[in-house]
Amino acid sequence: DQQVKQNSPSLSVQEGRISILNCDYTNSMFDYFLWYKKYPAEGPTFLISISSIKDKNEDGRFTVFLNKSAKHLSLHIVPSQPGDSAVYFCAASRGNNFNKFYFGSGTKLNVKP
Amino acid sequence: KAGVTQTPRYLIKTRGQQVTLSCSPISGHRSVSWYQQTPGQGLQFLFEYFSETQRNKGNFPGRFSGRQFSNSRSEMNVSTLELGDSALYLCASKTYQPTGELFFGEGSRLTVL
């Protein structure tokens, strides 16, 4: 039962433009969301998080938007850089569920120079 | 501050064998969780330990087990290996707080022949 879905397996964007990665979830009890980036042969690295009490969180070039009514979140990267090319995972949890996270299947971002 | 350390990084086993993977969390992190990553499936939650107690378990068969020691180091074991167990096994540590990110190790790549 895939409670977190990333329906786009891949995305290609030109350097300098905006990258938008999408994530949908089915469990309305999720209240904490994370985005991770993963390079080959490395573990995932944390990018940005958002709590359900907010609808937007920014950190430098990365912004996460949360639409609770649509059970949808998105990650915006502006401007995109070739070094951003990686697989991006979104993850969700219930705050009281002892660190159990549900991950999407990932979106492979390719930023072309 | 040292990151999450996983050993071994790569291993090859044959069907029917068993394997033990080790994880040393970030100093001070008492929560350790394990995830399985396979192509197209994202990260699937295996289990989470806190203070030597398993607090959460994912939907994996009983062949997958784990434990945590008093120093927070954790091991996971897979018995009677099957071809489908070939995957990247990721360990993540976290503080006890309900929010905050998971810190991942680089993973143990298991190949079952």
Coordinates of C-alpha atoms in Angstrom, one line a residue:
Chain A
D1 CA 0.0 0.0 0.0
Q2 CA 1.8 3.0 -1.3
Q3 CA 0.8 5.9 0.9
V4 CA 3.2 8.3 -0.6
K5 CA 3.4 8.6 -4.4
Q6 CA 5.7 10.3 -6.8
N7 CA 4.1 9.8 -10.2
S8 CA 6.9 11.2 -12.3
P9 CA 9.8 8.9 -12.4
S10 CA 12.0 11.5 -14.2
L11 CA 12.2 15.2 -15.0
S12 CA 14.5 17.0 -17.3
V13 CA 15.1 20.8 -16.8
Q14 CA 17.4 23.3 -18.4
E15 CA 20.0 24.9 -16.1
G16 CA 18.8 28.2 -14.6
R17 CA 15.1 27.3 -14.9
I18 CA 12.7 26.1 -12.2
S19 CA 12.4 22.4 -11.3
I20 CA 9.1 21.3 -9.8
L21 CA 8.9 17.9 -8.2
N22 CA 5.6 16.6 -7.0
C23 CA 4.4 14.2 -4.3
D24 CA 1.0 13.0 -3.4
Y25 CA -0.1 11.2 -0.2
T26 CA -3.2 9.3 0.8
N27 CA -3.1 9.3 4.6
S28 CA -4.6 12.5 6.1
M29 CA -2.9 11.8 9.4
F30 CA 0.5 12.6 8.0
D31 CA 1.7 15.8 9.6
Y32 CA 5.4 16.0 8.8
F33 CA 7.0 15.9 5.4
L34 CA 10.6 15.7 4.2
W35 CA 12.5 15.9 0.9
Y36 CA 15.7 14.0 0.3
K37 CA 18.2 14.0 -2.5
K38 CA 20.2 10.9 -3.4
Y39 CA 23.2 10.5 -5.6
P40 CA 24.3 7.1 -6.8
A41 CA 26.3 5.1 -4.3
E42 CA 25.4 7.5 -1.5
G43 CA 22.8 7.6 1.2
P44 CA 19.9 10.1 0.9
T45 CA 20.7 13.6 2.2
F46 CA 18.1 15.8 3.8
L47 CA 17.0 18.9 1.9
I48 CA 14.0 20.5 3.5
S49 CA 11.0 19.7 5.7
I50 CA 7.6 21.1 6.3
S51 CA 5.1 20.6 9.1
S52 CA 1.3 20.5 8.4
I53 CA 0.8 23.7 10.3
K54 CA 2.5 25.5 7.4
D55 CA 1.9 25.6 3.7
K56 CA 5.3 26.8 2.6
N57 CA 8.9 26.5 3.7
E58 CA 11.9 28.0 2.1
D59 CA 15.6 27.3 2.3
G60 CA 17.8 29.1 -0.2
R61 CA 17.0 27.8 -3.7
F62 CA 14.6 25.2 -2.3
T63 CA 10.9 25.8 -1.4
V64 CA 8.4 23.2 -0.4
F65 CA 4.7 23.8 -0.7
L66 CA 2.0 21.8 1.1
N67 CA -1.6 21.6 0.0
K68 CA -3.3 19.6 2.8
S69 CA -6.8 19.6 1.2
A70 CA -5.3 18.1 -2.0
K71 CA -2.8 15.9 0.0
H72 CA -0.1 17.2 -2.3
L73 CA 3.3 18.7 -1.8
S74 CA 5.8 20.0 -4.2
L75 CA 9.5 20.9 -4.2
H76 CA 10.6 23.9 -6.2
I77 CA 14.3 24.4 -7.1
V78 CA 15.1 27.8 -8.4
P79 CA 17.4 28.3 -10.2
S80 CA 18.3 24.7 -11.1
Q81 CA 21.9 23.7 -11.4
P82 CA 23.6 20.7 -12.9
G83 CA 24.7 19.6 -9.5
D84 CA 21.1 19.2 -8.6
S85 CA 20.8 16.2 -10.9
A86 CA 19.9 13.4 -8.5
V87 CA 17.0 11.3 -7.4
Y88 CA 14.6 13.1 -5.1
F89 CA 12.4 11.4 -2.5
C90 CA 9.6 12.8 -0.5
A91 CA 8.7 11.2 2.8
A92 CA 5.8 11.6 5.3
S93 CA 5.2 10.7 8.9
R94 CA 2.8 11.1 11.7
G95 CA 4.5 13.1 14.4
N96 CA 3.7 10.6 17.1
N97 CA 4.6 7.5 15.2
F98 CA 8.1 7.0 16.4
N99 CA 10.1 8.0 13.4
K100 CA 8.4 5.8 10.9
F101 CA 8.5 7.5 7.5
Y102 CA 6.8 6.6 4.3
F103 CA 8.8 7.3 1.2
G104 CA 7.8 7.9 -2.4
S105 CA 9.4 6.0 -5.2
G106 CA 11.6 8.9 -6.2
T107 CA 11.9 11.3 -9.2
K108 CA 15.1 11.4 -11.1
L109 CA 16.0 15.0 -11.9
N110 CA 18.3 15.8 -14.8
V111 CA 19.5 19.4 -15.1
K112 CA 21.0 20.1 -18.5
P113 CA 23.8 22.6 -18.8
Chain B
K1 CA 30.5 14.9 14.2
A2 CA 30.8 11.5 12.6
G3 CA 27.9 10.4 10.4
V4 CA 26.0 7.2 10.2
T5 CA 28.3 4.3 9.5
Q6 CA 27.1 1.1 7.8
T7 CA 29.1 -2.1 7.2
P8 CA 29.7 -3.9 5.0
R9 CA 29.2 -1.6 2.0
Y10 CA 28.9 -4.4 -0.5
L11 CA 28.3 -8.1 -0.1
I12 CA 27.3 -11.0 -2.2
K13 CA 25.4 -14.0 -0.9
T14 CA 23.6 -17.0 -2.3
R15 CA 20.0 -18.1 -1.9
G16 CA 19.4 -19.7 1.5
Q17 CA 22.2 -18.0 3.3
Q18 CA 21.8 -15.4 6.0
V19 CA 23.3 -12.0 6.3
T20 CA 23.9 -9.5 9.1
L21 CA 24.3 -5.8 8.5
S22 CA 25.6 -3.3 11.0
C23 CA 24.9 0.3 11.7
S24 CA 26.5 2.9 14.0
P25 CA 24.3 5.9 14.4
I26 CA 25.4 9.5 15.0
S27 CA 26.6 10.0 18.5
G28 CA 23.7 10.9 20.8
H29 CA 21.0 9.5 18.4
R30 CA 19.0 6.8 20.1
S31 CA 16.6 6.1 17.3
V32 CA 17.8 3.8 14.5
S33 CA 15.6 2.7 11.6
W34 CA 16.2 0.5 8.6
Y35 CA 14.9 0.9 5.0
Q36 CA 15.1 -1.3 1.9
Q37 CA 15.6 0.4 -1.4
T38 CA 14.9 -1.4 -4.6
P39 CA 14.5 0.0 -8.1
G40 CA 11.1 1.6 -8.6
Q41 CA 10.0 1.0 -5.1
G42 CA 11.6 3.8 -3.2
L43 CA 12.5 3.3 0.4
Q44 CA 10.5 0.7 2.2
F45 CA 10.5 0.9 6.0
L46 CA 11.7 -2.2 7.8
F47 CA 11.8 -1.4 11.5
E48 CA 12.8 1.2 14.0
Y49 CA 14.6 0.8 17.3
F50 CA 14.8 3.2 20.2
S51 CA 16.7 2.4 23.4
E52 CA 17.0 -1.2 22.4
T53 CA 13.3 -1.6 21.8
Q54 CA 11.6 -2.2 18.5
R55 CA 8.9 0.5 18.3
N56 CA 7.8 0.0 14.7
K57 CA 7.9 -2.7 12.1
G58 CA 7.1 -2.5 8.4
N59 CA 5.4 -5.2 6.2
F60 CA 8.3 -7.5 5.8
P61 CA 8.4 -11.3 6.5
G62 CA 9.8 -12.6 9.7
R63 CA 13.1 -13.5 7.9
F64 CA 14.0 -9.8 8.5
S65 CA 14.9 -9.1 12.0
G66 CA 17.0 -6.6 13.9
R67 CA 18.2 -5.5 17.3
Q68 CA 19.8 -2.5 19.0
F69 CA 22.5 -2.5 21.6
S70 CA 22.9 -0.4 24.6
N71 CA 25.4 1.9 22.7
S72 CA 22.6 2.5 20.1
R73 CA 24.4 0.5 17.4
S74 CA 22.0 -1.7 15.5
E75 CA 22.2 -4.8 13.4
M76 CA 19.7 -6.3 11.0
N77 CA 19.6 -9.9 9.9
V78 CA 18.0 -11.5 6.9
S79 CA 17.8 -15.3 7.0
T80 CA 17.1 -17.7 4.2
L81 CA 17.9 -15.2 1.6
E82 CA 15.9 -15.0 -1.6
L83 CA 16.7 -13.4 -4.9
G84 CA 14.2 -10.6 -4.2
D85 CA 16.2 -9.6 -1.1
S86 CA 18.8 -8.0 -3.4
A87 CA 18.6 -4.3 -2.5
L88 CA 20.3 -1.4 -0.9
Y89 CA 19.7 -1.5 2.8
L90 CA 19.9 1.9 4.4
C91 CA 20.2 2.7 8.1
A92 CA 19.1 6.1 9.5
S93 CA 19.5 7.6 12.9
K94 CA 17.5 10.4 14.5
T95 CA 17.0 12.2 17.7
Y96 CA 14.1 11.3 20.0
Q97 CA 12.1 14.4 19.0
P98 CA 9.0 13.8 16.8
T99 CA 10.2 16.3 14.2
G100 CA 13.6 16.5 12.6
E101 CA 15.2 14.6 9.8
L102 CA 16.6 11.2 9.4
F103 CA 20.3 11.0 8.9
F104 CA 21.2 8.2 6.5
G105 CA 24.3 6.1 6.1
E106 CA 25.6 5.2 2.7
G107 CA 23.9 1.8 2.7
S108 CA 24.9 -1.8 2.4
R109 CA 24.4 -3.2 -1.2
L110 CA 23.3 -6.8 -0.9
T111 CA 23.3 -9.0 -4.0
V112 CA 21.7 -12.5 -3.7
L113 CA 22.7 -15.0 -6.4

